mmCIF file of C-alpha atoms and ligand atoms in Angstrom:
data_model
loop_
_atom_site.group_PDB
_atom_site.id
_atom_site.type_symbol
_atom_site.label_atom_id
_atom_site.label_comp_id
_atom_site.label_asym_id
_atom_site.label_seq_id
_atom_site.Cartn_x
_atom_site.Cartn_y
_atom_site.Cartn_z
ATOM 1 C CA MET A 455 202.623 8.661 280.932
ATOM 2 C CA VAL A 456 199.326 7.916 283.134
ATOM 3 C CA THR A 457 199.130 4.130 285.345
ATOM 4 C CA PHE A 458 195.789 3.745 286.411
ATOM 5 C CA THR A 459 194.912 -0.180 287.779
ATOM 6 C CA ILE A 460 192.382 -3.351 285.718
ATOM 7 C CA GLU A 461 190.873 -5.528 287.301
ATOM 8 C CA ASP A 462 189.537 -7.877 285.354
ATOM 9 C CA HIS A 463 186.617 -10.537 284.856
ATOM 10 C CA GLU A 464 187.755 -12.447 287.608
ATOM 11 C CA GLY A 465 188.921 -9.412 289.582
ATOM 12 C CA ASN A 466 192.808 -10.255 289.082
ATOM 13 C CA ARG A 467 193.756 -5.957 289.351
ATOM 14 C CA GLN A 468 196.657 -5.621 286.876
ATOM 15 C CA GLU A 469 198.913 -1.881 287.053
ATOM 16 C CA VAL A 470 198.960 -0.372 283.208
ATOM 17 C CA GLU A 471 200.757 2.835 281.525
ATOM 18 C CA ALA A 472 199.047 4.459 278.778
ATOM 19 C CA PRO A 473 200.246 7.660 277.167
ATOM 20 C CA ASP A 474 198.212 10.575 277.936
ATOM 21 C CA ASP A 475 198.890 13.339 275.390
ATOM 22 C CA MET A 476 197.540 11.302 272.085
ATOM 23 C CA GLY A 477 193.675 11.608 272.234
ATOM 24 C CA LEU A 478 192.920 7.791 273.136
ATOM 25 C CA SER A 479 190.273 6.694 274.711
ATOM 26 C CA LEU A 480 190.240 4.385 277.637
ATOM 27 C CA MET A 481 188.859 1.453 275.326
ATOM 28 C CA GLU A 482 191.441 1.855 272.738
ATOM 29 C CA ILE A 483 194.018 1.118 275.758
ATOM 30 C CA LEU A 484 191.937 -1.987 277.044
ATOM 31 C CA LYS A 485 191.723 -3.038 273.471
ATOM 32 C CA ALA A 486 195.912 -3.057 272.899
ATOM 33 C CA SER A 487 196.088 -4.326 276.447
ATOM 34 C CA GLU A 488 194.430 -6.769 275.028
ATOM 35 C CA TYR A 489 191.579 -7.062 277.819
ATOM 36 C CA PRO A 490 188.849 -8.757 276.183
ATOM 37 C CA VAL A 491 186.731 -5.824 275.335
ATOM 38 C CA LEU A 492 184.490 -6.467 272.980
ATOM 39 C CA ALA A 493 183.431 -3.327 271.442
ATOM 40 C CA THR A 494 181.415 -4.029 269.099
ATOM 41 C CA CYS A 495 180.303 -0.191 267.572
ATOM 42 C CA GLY A 496 183.976 0.695 267.453
ATOM 43 C CA GLY A 497 183.889 3.621 270.578
ATOM 44 C CA MET A 498 180.791 5.014 268.837
ATOM 45 C CA ALA A 499 178.492 4.955 272.253
ATOM 46 C CA LEU A 500 176.651 2.326 271.135
ATOM 47 C CA CYS A 501 177.429 -1.019 271.793
ATOM 48 C CA ALA A 502 177.876 -0.660 276.109
ATOM 49 C CA THR A 503 180.482 -4.472 276.006
ATOM 50 C CA CYS A 504 183.447 -1.875 276.781
ATOM 51 C CA HIS A 505 180.973 -0.700 280.200
ATOM 52 C CA VAL A 506 183.324 0.112 283.131
ATOM 53 C CA GLU A 507 182.634 0.857 286.694
ATOM 54 C CA ILE A 508 185.088 3.508 288.485
ATOM 55 C CA LEU A 509 186.378 1.542 291.433
ATOM 56 C CA GLU A 510 188.434 4.322 292.584
ATOM 57 C CA GLY A 511 189.725 8.021 291.342
ATOM 58 C CA GLY A 512 189.643 9.813 289.096
ATOM 59 C CA ALA A 513 185.797 9.441 289.303
ATOM 60 C CA ASP A 514 184.609 13.308 290.203
ATOM 61 C CA ASP A 515 187.632 14.627 287.337
ATOM 62 C CA LEU A 516 186.876 12.604 284.802
ATOM 63 C CA GLY A 517 183.266 13.840 284.862
ATOM 64 C CA GLU A 518 179.549 12.232 284.675
ATOM 65 C CA ALA A 519 178.710 9.913 282.579
ATOM 66 C CA THR A 520 177.568 12.102 279.066
ATOM 67 C CA ASP A 521 173.525 11.800 278.445
ATOM 68 C CA VAL A 522 174.484 9.112 274.980
ATOM 69 C CA GLU A 523 176.831 6.886 277.687
ATOM 70 C CA LEU A 524 173.552 7.379 280.277
ATOM 71 C CA ASP A 525 171.091 5.931 277.427
ATOM 72 C CA GLN A 526 173.547 3.429 276.894
ATOM 73 C CA LEU A 527 174.619 2.055 280.189
ATOM 74 C CA GLU A 528 170.626 2.445 281.393
ATOM 75 C CA ASN A 529 169.614 -0.667 278.507
ATOM 76 C CA LEU A 530 171.784 -2.292 281.033
ATOM 77 C CA PRO A 531 170.417 -5.407 282.904
ATOM 78 C CA GLU A 532 173.053 -4.250 285.444
ATOM 79 C CA TYR A 533 174.789 -0.943 286.101
ATOM 80 C CA PHE A 534 176.934 1.461 289.547
ATOM 81 C CA PRO A 535 176.741 5.112 290.053
ATOM 82 C CA THR A 536 180.423 5.247 288.260
ATOM 83 C CA SER A 537 180.072 2.809 285.458
ATOM 84 C CA ARG A 538 181.207 4.781 282.554
ATOM 85 C CA LEU A 539 182.012 3.783 278.747
ATOM 86 C CA ALA A 540 185.856 3.112 277.856
ATOM 87 C CA CYS A 541 185.349 4.349 274.776
ATOM 88 C CA GLN A 542 183.856 7.965 276.057
ATOM 89 C CA VAL A 543 186.618 7.708 278.786
ATOM 90 C CA ARG A 544 189.471 9.449 277.142
ATOM 91 C CA ILE A 545 193.827 9.053 278.412
ATOM 92 C CA SER A 546 194.702 12.557 280.095
ATOM 93 C CA PRO A 547 196.434 12.938 283.477
ATOM 94 C CA ASP A 548 193.061 12.455 285.951
ATOM 95 C CA LEU A 549 192.961 8.970 285.513
ATOM 96 C CA GLU A 550 196.395 8.645 287.177
ATOM 97 C CA GLY A 551 195.709 6.244 290.666
ATOM 98 C CA ALA A 552 192.311 5.528 288.853
ATOM 99 C CA VAL A 553 191.000 1.631 289.448
ATOM 100 C CA ILE A 554 188.456 0.194 287.221
ATOM 101 C CA LYS A 555 187.186 -2.421 286.386
ATOM 102 C CA LEU A 556 185.912 -4.405 283.397
ATOM 103 C CA ARG A 557 181.577 -4.677 283.485
ATOM 104 C CA GLY A 558 181.228 -4.946 279.907
ATOM 105 C CA GLU A 559 180.424 -8.766 278.545
ATOM 106 C CA ASP A 560 183.020 -10.099 276.965
ATOM 107 C CA ASN A 561 182.163 -13.230 274.941
HETATM 108 S S1 LIG B 2097 182.710 0.420 272.484
HETATM 109 FE FE1 LIG B 2097 180.536 0.312 272.225
HETATM 110 S S2 LIG B 2097 180.012 1.451 273.449
HETATM 111 FE FE2 LIG B 2097 182.024 1.779 273.840
#
């Protein structure tokens, strides 16, 4: 299991624990934890509603956003150097201790 922190749209932080051996995406864990992530495209890197910003930790190890992610992120009104699409981030030990802020639309 890995433990990381999610900051919601109101700035509230909560630790989330997730299995790192099931090939799940961060988006799937956010939805399972009942965060307001629309994920309209179902994780195909097409909708960008799963936009998150990696505030602390993890960013280096998680690597850069892929080209397909960047295409989506660049279409957003606002994105950040450590923005990612949560559906393209696999739950792995690299996420241990990371702080992740929800940035996608929640309605
Ligand atoms: S769920 Fe649509 S881009 Fe991630």
